[in-house]
CSV table of C-alpha atoms and ligand atoms in Angstrom, one decimal:
chain,number,residue,atom,x,y,z
A,1,UNK,CA,-22.2,-46.0,-53.9
A,2,UNK,CA,-20.0,-43.8,-52.1
A,3,UNK,CA,-18.8,-44.6,-48.6
A,4,UNK,CA,-21.2,-42.4,-46.5
A,5,UNK,CA,-24.2,-44.0,-44.9
A,6,UNK,CA,-26.5,-42.2,-42.7
A,7,UNK,CA,-28.8,-44.5,-40.5
A,8,UNK,CA,-31.6,-43.7,-37.4
A,9,UNK,CA,-33.5,-46.2,-35.8
A,10,UNK,CA,-37.3,-46.3,-36.3
A,11,UNK,CA,-37.6,-48.7,-33.4
A,12,UNK,CA,-39.6,-51.0,-35.7
A,13,UNK,CA,-38.5,-53.6,-33.5
A,14,UNK,CA,-37.7,-56.1,-36.3
A,15,UNK,CA,-33.9,-57.0,-35.4
A,16,UNK,CA,-35.0,-57.5,-32.2
A,17,UNK,CA,-36.0,-61.2,-32.7
A,18,UNK,CA,-33.9,-63.2,-30.5
A,19,UNK,CA,-32.5,-63.0,-26.9
A,20,UNK,CA,-29.2,-61.1,-26.9
A,21,UNK,CA,-25.6,-62.5,-26.5
A,22,UNK,CA,-24.1,-60.9,-23.6
A,23,UNK,CA,-20.4,-59.7,-21.8
A,24,UNK,CA,-20.5,-61.6,-18.0
A,25,UNK,CA,-20.8,-58.4,-16.4
A,26,UNK,CA,-23.6,-57.4,-18.3
A,27,UNK,CA,-25.4,-60.6,-17.2
A,28,UNK,CA,-24.9,-59.8,-13.7
A,29,UNK,CA,-26.5,-56.3,-14.7
A,30,UNK,CA,-29.4,-58.4,-16.9
A,31,UNK,CA,-30.0,-60.8,-14.3
A,32,UNK,CA,-33.4,-59.3,-13.3
A,33,UNK,CA,-34.6,-59.3,-17.3
A,34,UNK,CA,-33.2,-62.4,-18.9
A,35,UNK,CA,-32.4,-66.0,-17.8
A,36,UNK,CA,-28.3,-66.7,-18.8
A,37,UNK,CA,-26.4,-69.6,-19.6
A,38,UNK,CA,-22.7,-69.5,-19.9
A,39,UNK,CA,-21.9,-69.4,-23.9
A,40,UNK,CA,-18.7,-71.0,-24.8
A,41,UNK,CA,-17.4,-70.4,-28.7
A,42,UNK,CA,-14.1,-70.9,-30.1
A,43,UNK,CA,-12.6,-68.8,-33.3
A,44,UNK,CA,-9.3,-70.1,-35.2
A,45,UNK,CA,-7.5,-67.7,-37.1
A,46,UNK,CA,-4.1,-68.2,-39.0
A,47,UNK,CA,-0.9,-66.8,-37.4
A,48,UNK,CA,-0.4,-64.5,-40.6
A,49,UNK,CA,-2.9,-63.4,-43.4
A,50,UNK,CA,-3.6,-65.9,-46.1
A,51,UNK,CA,-2.8,-65.1,-49.8
A,52,UNK,CA,-5.3,-62.5,-51.0
A,53,UNK,CA,-7.1,-61.8,-47.3
A,54,UNK,CA,-7.3,-57.7,-46.4
A,55,UNK,CA,-4.6,-57.8,-44.1
A,56,UNK,CA,-6.0,-54.5,-42.4
A,57,UNK,CA,-9.0,-56.4,-41.3
A,58,UNK,CA,-7.4,-59.7,-40.5
A,59,UNK,CA,-4.9,-57.7,-37.9
A,60,UNK,CA,-8.2,-55.5,-36.9
A,61,UNK,CA,-10.0,-59.2,-36.3
A,62,UNK,CA,-6.8,-60.6,-34.2
A,63,UNK,CA,-6.7,-57.6,-32.0
A,64,UNK,CA,-10.1,-58.0,-31.1
A,65,UNK,CA,-10.3,-61.9,-30.6
A,66,UNK,CA,-7.0,-60.9,-28.4
A,67,UNK,CA,-9.0,-58.8,-26.2
A,68,UNK,CA,-12.2,-60.5,-25.8
A,69,UNK,CA,-10.5,-63.6,-25.7
A,70,UNK,CA,-10.5,-65.7,-22.2
A,71,UNK,CA,-7.8,-68.1,-23.5
A,72,UNK,CA,-5.5,-68.1,-27.0
A,73,UNK,CA,-3.3,-71.3,-27.5
A,74,UNK,CA,-1.6,-72.5,-30.6
A,75,UNK,CA,-3.6,-74.8,-33.4
A,76,UNK,CA,-3.2,-75.9,-37.1
A,77,UNK,CA,-5.9,-75.2,-39.6
A,78,UNK,CA,-6.1,-77.0,-42.6
A,79,UNK,CA,-6.1,-74.6,-45.8
A,80,UNK,CA,-6.5,-76.7,-48.8
A,81,UNK,CA,-5.0,-79.9,-47.7
A,82,UNK,CA,-2.2,-78.0,-45.8
A,83,UNK,CA,-1.7,-77.4,-41.9
A,84,UNK,CA,-1.4,-74.0,-41.3
A,85,UNK,CA,0.3,-72.3,-38.3
A,86,UNK,CA,-3.2,-70.7,-36.1
A,87,UNK,CA,-4.1,-69.6,-33.0
A,88,UNK,CA,-7.5,-70.5,-31.6
A,89,UNK,CA,-9.4,-67.8,-29.3
A,90,UNK,CA,-11.8,-69.3,-26.5
A,91,UNK,CA,-15.0,-66.6,-26.4
A,92,UNK,CA,-16.8,-66.9,-23.0
A,93,UNK,CA,-20.0,-64.7,-22.8
A,94,UNK,CA,-23.4,-65.3,-21.6
A,95,UNK,CA,-26.6,-66.0,-23.6
A,96,UNK,CA,-30.1,-65.1,-23.0
A,97,UNK,CA,-32.1,-67.9,-23.0
A,98,UNK,CA,-35.2,-67.5,-26.0
A,99,UNK,CA,-37.9,-67.3,-23.9
A,100,UNK,CA,-40.4,-67.0,-26.8
A,101,UNK,CA,-39.9,-67.8,-30.6
A,102,UNK,CA,-38.9,-64.9,-32.6
A,103,UNK,CA,-38.6,-62.4,-30.0
A,104,UNK,CA,-36.3,-60.8,-27.2
A,105,UNK,CA,-37.8,-61.3,-24.0
A,106,UNK,CA,-36.9,-57.7,-23.4
A,107,UNK,CA,-39.6,-56.3,-26.3
A,108,UNK,CA,-42.7,-55.0,-25.0
A,109,UNK,CA,-45.3,-54.3,-27.5
A,110,UNK,CA,-42.7,-54.1,-30.2
A,111,UNK,CA,-40.4,-51.6,-28.3
A,112,UNK,CA,-37.5,-52.6,-26.3
A,113,UNK,CA,-38.6,-52.5,-22.1
A,114,UNK,CA,-35.1,-51.7,-21.4
A,115,UNK,CA,-33.6,-49.5,-23.8
A,116,UNK,CA,-31.8,-47.1,-21.1
A,117,UNK,CA,-29.8,-50.1,-20.1
A,118,UNK,CA,-29.8,-52.4,-22.9
A,119,UNK,CA,-26.9,-54.5,-24.2
A,120,UNK,CA,-23.8,-53.0,-25.3
A,121,UNK,CA,-24.5,-56.1,-28.9
A,122,UNK,CA,-27.6,-53.7,-29.1
A,123,UNK,CA,-26.3,-50.5,-28.3
A,124,UNK,CA,-23.9,-51.5,-31.3
A,125,UNK,CA,-26.6,-52.0,-34.1
A,126,UNK,CA,-26.4,-51.9,-37.0
A,127,UNK,CA,-22.7,-52.7,-36.7
A,128,UNK,CA,-21.4,-55.0,-33.8
A,129,UNK,CA,-18.9,-54.4,-31.8
A,130,UNK,CA,-17.1,-57.4,-31.9
A,131,UNK,CA,-16.7,-57.0,-35.6
A,132,UNK,CA,-13.5,-55.6,-37.3
A,133,UNK,CA,-13.9,-51.7,-38.4
A,134,UNK,CA,-12.7,-52.8,-42.1
A,135,UNK,CA,-16.2,-55.1,-42.5
A,136,UNK,CA,-18.3,-52.0,-41.3
A,137,UNK,CA,-19.3,-50.4,-44.7
A,138,UNK,CA,-20.4,-54.2,-45.8
A,139,UNK,CA,-22.0,-55.4,-42.4
A,140,UNK,CA,-24.1,-51.9,-42.4
A,141,UNK,CA,-25.3,-52.9,-46.2
A,142,UNK,CA,-26.3,-56.4,-45.5
A,143,UNK,CA,-28.0,-55.4,-41.9
A,144,UNK,CA,-30.0,-52.1,-43.5
A,145,UNK,CA,-31.0,-55.0,-46.5
A,146,UNK,CA,-32.6,-57.3,-44.3
A,147,UNK,CA,-36.1,-58.1,-45.6
A,148,UNK,CA,-38.2,-56.4,-43.1
A,149,UNK,CA,-36.3,-54.1,-41.2
A,150,UNK,CA,-37.4,-50.6,-41.4
A,151,UNK,CA,-34.5,-48.9,-40.8
A,152,UNK,CA,-34.2,-45.0,-42.2
A,153,UNK,CA,-30.8,-44.7,-44.1
A,154,UNK,CA,-32.0,-41.4,-45.5
A,155,UNK,CA,-30.1,-38.3,-45.5
A,156,UNK,CA,-32.3,-37.1,-42.3
A,157,UNK,CA,-30.6,-39.7,-40.2
A,158,UNK,CA,-27.3,-39.2,-38.9
A,159,UNK,CA,-24.0,-40.0,-40.6
A,160,UNK,CA,-23.1,-43.6,-39.4
A,161,UNK,CA,-20.3,-44.0,-41.8
A,162,UNK,CA,-17.8,-41.8,-43.9
A,163,UNK,CA,-15.4,-43.2,-46.4
A,164,UNK,CA,-16.4,-46.5,-45.0
A,165,UNK,CA,-15.1,-45.4,-41.2
A,166,UNK,CA,-17.3,-45.7,-38.4
A,167,UNK,CA,-18.1,-42.0,-37.7
A,168,UNK,CA,-21.4,-42.5,-35.1
A,169,UNK,CA,-20.5,-41.2,-31.9
A,170,UNK,CA,-23.0,-44.0,-29.7
A,171,UNK,CA,-21.4,-47.0,-31.9
A,172,UNK,CA,-17.8,-45.8,-31.3
A,173,UNK,CA,-18.6,-45.3,-27.6
A,174,UNK,CA,-20.2,-48.8,-27.2
A,175,UNK,CA,-17.1,-50.3,-29.0
A,176,UNK,CA,-14.8,-48.2,-26.9
A,177,UNK,CA,-16.8,-49.5,-23.5
A,178,UNK,CA,-17.1,-53.2,-24.9
A,179,UNK,CA,-13.2,-53.1,-24.6
A,180,UNK,CA,-13.0,-52.0,-21.4
A,181,UNK,CA,-15.6,-54.9,-20.3
A,182,UNK,CA,-13.5,-57.2,-21.9
A,183,UNK,CA,-10.5,-56.0,-19.9
A,184,UNK,CA,-12.7,-55.6,-16.3
A,185,UNK,CA,-14.0,-59.3,-17.3
A,186,UNK,CA,-10.8,-61.1,-18.0
A,187,UNK,CA,-10.3,-62.0,-14.3
A,188,UNK,CA,-13.7,-64.0,-14.3
A,189,UNK,CA,-13.0,-65.6,-17.6
A,190,UNK,CA,-9.6,-66.8,-16.8
A,191,UNK,CA,-10.9,-68.2,-13.3
A,192,UNK,CA,-13.6,-70.2,-15.5
A,193,UNK,CA,-10.9,-71.2,-17.4
A,194,UNK,CA,-8.6,-72.6,-14.4
A,195,UNK,CA,-11.9,-74.4,-13.0
A,196,UNK,CA,-12.3,-76.0,-16.5
A,197,UNK,CA,-8.4,-77.1,-16.8
A,198,UNK,CA,-9.3,-78.3,-12.9
A,199,UNK,CA,-12.5,-80.2,-14.0
A,200,UNK,CA,-13.4,-79.4,-10.4
A,201,UNK,CA,-17.4,-78.7,-11.5
A,202,UNK,CA,-18.7,-81.2,-13.9
A,203,UNK,CA,-21.4,-78.9,-14.8
A,204,UNK,CA,-19.0,-77.2,-17.0
A,205,UNK,CA,-17.4,-79.0,-20.4
A,206,UNK,CA,-13.8,-79.4,-20.8
A,207,UNK,CA,-11.6,-77.5,-23.0
A,208,UNK,CA,-11.4,-80.7,-25.1
A,209,UNK,CA,-15.2,-81.0,-25.4
A,210,UNK,CA,-15.2,-77.2,-26.6
A,211,UNK,CA,-12.6,-77.4,-29.1
A,212,UNK,CA,-14.0,-81.2,-30.5
A,213,UNK,CA,-17.3,-78.8,-30.7
A,214,UNK,CA,-16.2,-76.1,-32.1
A,215,UNK,CA,-17.1,-76.7,-36.0
A,216,UNK,CA,-20.4,-77.5,-34.9
A,217,UNK,CA,-21.9,-75.7,-32.3
A,218,UNK,CA,-20.7,-73.4,-29.4
A,219,UNK,CA,-21.5,-75.2,-25.9
A,220,UNK,CA,-23.4,-74.1,-23.2
A,221,UNK,CA,-23.2,-74.7,-19.0
A,222,UNK,CA,-25.0,-73.0,-16.4
A,223,UNK,CA,-24.8,-69.6,-15.5
A,224,UNK,CA,-24.8,-70.5,-11.7
A,225,UNK,CA,-21.3,-71.8,-12.1
A,226,UNK,CA,-20.3,-68.6,-13.4
A,227,UNK,CA,-21.5,-66.6,-10.4
A,228,UNK,CA,-20.0,-69.1,-8.2
A,229,UNK,CA,-16.6,-68.9,-9.8
A,230,UNK,CA,-16.8,-64.8,-9.6
A,231,UNK,CA,-18.0,-65.5,-5.5
A,232,UNK,CA,-15.0,-67.8,-5.1
A,233,UNK,CA,-12.4,-65.6,-6.6
A,234,UNK,CA,-13.6,-62.3,-4.9
A,235,UNK,CA,-14.7,-60.7,-7.9
A,236,UNK,CA,-18.4,-60.9,-6.8
A,237,UNK,CA,-19.3,-60.7,-3.1
A,238,UNK,CA,-20.9,-63.8,-1.8
A,239,UNK,CA,-24.4,-61.5,-0.9
A,240,UNK,CA,-24.3,-60.1,-4.4
A,241,UNK,CA,-23.8,-63.7,-5.9
A,242,UNK,CA,-26.3,-64.7,-3.7
A,243,UNK,CA,-28.3,-62.0,-5.0
A,244,UNK,CA,-27.9,-62.7,-8.5
A,245,UNK,CA,-28.9,-66.5,-8.4
A,246,UNK,CA,-32.2,-65.4,-6.5
A,247,UNK,CA,-32.8,-62.7,-9.3
A,248,UNK,CA,-32.3,-65.5,-12.0
A,249,UNK,CA,-34.5,-68.1,-10.0
A,250,UNK,CA,-37.4,-65.2,-10.1
A,251,UNK,CA,-36.6,-64.4,-13.9
A,252,UNK,CA,-37.0,-68.1,-14.8
A,253,UNK,CA,-40.2,-68.6,-12.7
A,254,UNK,CA,-41.8,-65.3,-14.3
A,255,UNK,CA,-40.7,-66.7,-18.1
A,256,UNK,CA,-42.3,-70.2,-17.2
A,257,UNK,CA,-45.5,-68.5,-16.3
A,258,UNK,CA,-45.4,-66.2,-19.5
A,259,UNK,CA,-46.3,-68.9,-22.1
A,260,UNK,CA,-46.2,-71.8,-24.7
A,261,UNK,CA,-43.2,-73.2,-25.1
A,262,UNK,CA,-41.4,-76.4,-26.5
A,263,UNK,CA,-40.9,-79.1,-24.3
A,264,UNK,CA,-37.0,-78.6,-24.5
A,265,UNK,CA,-37.5,-75.2,-23.6
A,266,UNK,CA,-39.4,-76.5,-20.8
A,267,UNK,CA,-37.1,-79.0,-19.3
A,268,UNK,CA,-34.2,-76.1,-20.0
A,269,UNK,CA,-36.1,-74.0,-17.6
A,270,UNK,CA,-37.2,-76.7,-15.3
A,271,UNK,CA,-33.3,-78.2,-14.7
A,272,UNK,CA,-32.2,-74.4,-14.4
A,273,UNK,CA,-34.9,-74.0,-11.4
A,274,UNK,CA,-33.6,-77.2,-9.8
A,275,UNK,CA,-30.5,-76.3,-9.7
A,276,UNK,CA,-30.4,-72.7,-8.8
A,277,UNK,CA,-32.9,-73.8,-5.6
A,278,UNK,CA,-30.0,-76.2,-5.0
A,279,UNK,CA,-27.4,-73.6,-5.1
A,280,UNK,CA,-29.3,-71.4,-2.4
A,281,UNK,CA,-30.4,-74.1,-0.4
A,282,UNK,CA,-26.5,-75.2,-0.3
A,283,UNK,CA,-25.4,-71.3,0.8
A,284,UNK,CA,-27.6,-71.3,3.5
A,285,UNK,CA,-26.5,-74.6,4.9
A,286,UNK,CA,-22.7,-73.7,4.4
A,287,UNK,CA,-23.4,-69.7,6.0
A,288,UNK,CA,-24.9,-71.8,9.4
A,289,UNK,CA,-22.8,-72.0,12.3
A,290,UNK,CA,-21.2,-75.0,12.8
A,291,UNK,CA,-23.0,-77.3,15.8
A,292,UNK,CA,-20.2,-77.8,18.7
A,293,UNK,CA,-20.1,-81.8,19.8
B,301,SF4,S1,-32.8,-56.1,-25.1
B,301,SF4,FE1,-33.9,-54.3,-26.1
B,301,SF4,S2,-32.9,-53.6,-27.5
B,301,SF4,FE2,-31.7,-55.4,-27.4
B,301,SF4,S3,-32.5,-57.5,-28.5
B,301,SF4,FE3,-34.1,-57.0,-26.7
B,301,SF4,S4,-35.9,-55.6,-26.7
B,301,SF4,FE4,-34.4,-55.2,-29.0
B,302,SF4,S1,-34.5,-53.3,-37.7
B,302,SF4,FE1,-33.3,-51.0,-37.9
B,302,SF4,S2,-35.6,-49.9,-37.5
B,302,SF4,FE2,-36.0,-51.7,-36.5
B,302,SF4,S3,-35.4,-51.6,-34.7
B,302,SF4,FE3,-33.7,-53.0,-35.3
B,302,SF4,S4,-32.2,-51.1,-36.0
B,302,SF4,FE4,-34.1,-50.0,-35.3
């Protein structure tokens, strides 16, 4: 097949089968919709492309990781039993909890209820903004071939890829917006990393724990910590941070009312409720005028 691909979303809702992962600033604007957890992931790449690898894709990947990472550090990766000089990238984002099995919490009767303000990851379907351009064709073909997905790939749809390059304007816009957001969120992510290094907040995992778990699973922490760090460092006003905590509490309470869920999910939501209520009480106490003796 040639490198030309057409695409139109028929809004079948089938790819909205789980809650999205979003950038930190996006979480702040969607706190009334989703229950968020702070998410830590690590990606490691050799310093130079390995023999036989596509060098263009490698450097695109490296540029994207560098743009989105909160921190990068040198590591040795084992390749065919030999240590290879590599870089480890720590990514920090916000993960919306799957509050209903197999469906995004924003899905309403099969349609996205927040279409006009859906997250960047949803705006860049069928090719995620964090993926290198060089993988667009393979990713596109795999996505639209997913059983059950009703994407229209006939010529009635707008051209999405030509010669293997993305030509779809909304997707290019979403990719540009994501890079801009990465720059805006960088000081916030760096402040979180500084708090992790200090070990001053027991709800944050240590960098060593994240590295140790990298091969098995991503780690999460309370999003409350992220709002408070943003307020402490002046990235969010205190009132704004307090408002976000209130919004998250209301969203959790709404989700708790919504239906059946596993015991583990129930426990997570209950713990988050307690955590947010305590944060609000502390904020009220710390804002009271000090009593004179
Ligand atoms: S936010 Fe909207 S587009 Fe994104 S996964 Fe949820 S329902 Fe789908
Ligand atoms: S599976 Fe395809 S057609 Fe269905 S909602 Fe997702 S992008 Fe749209």
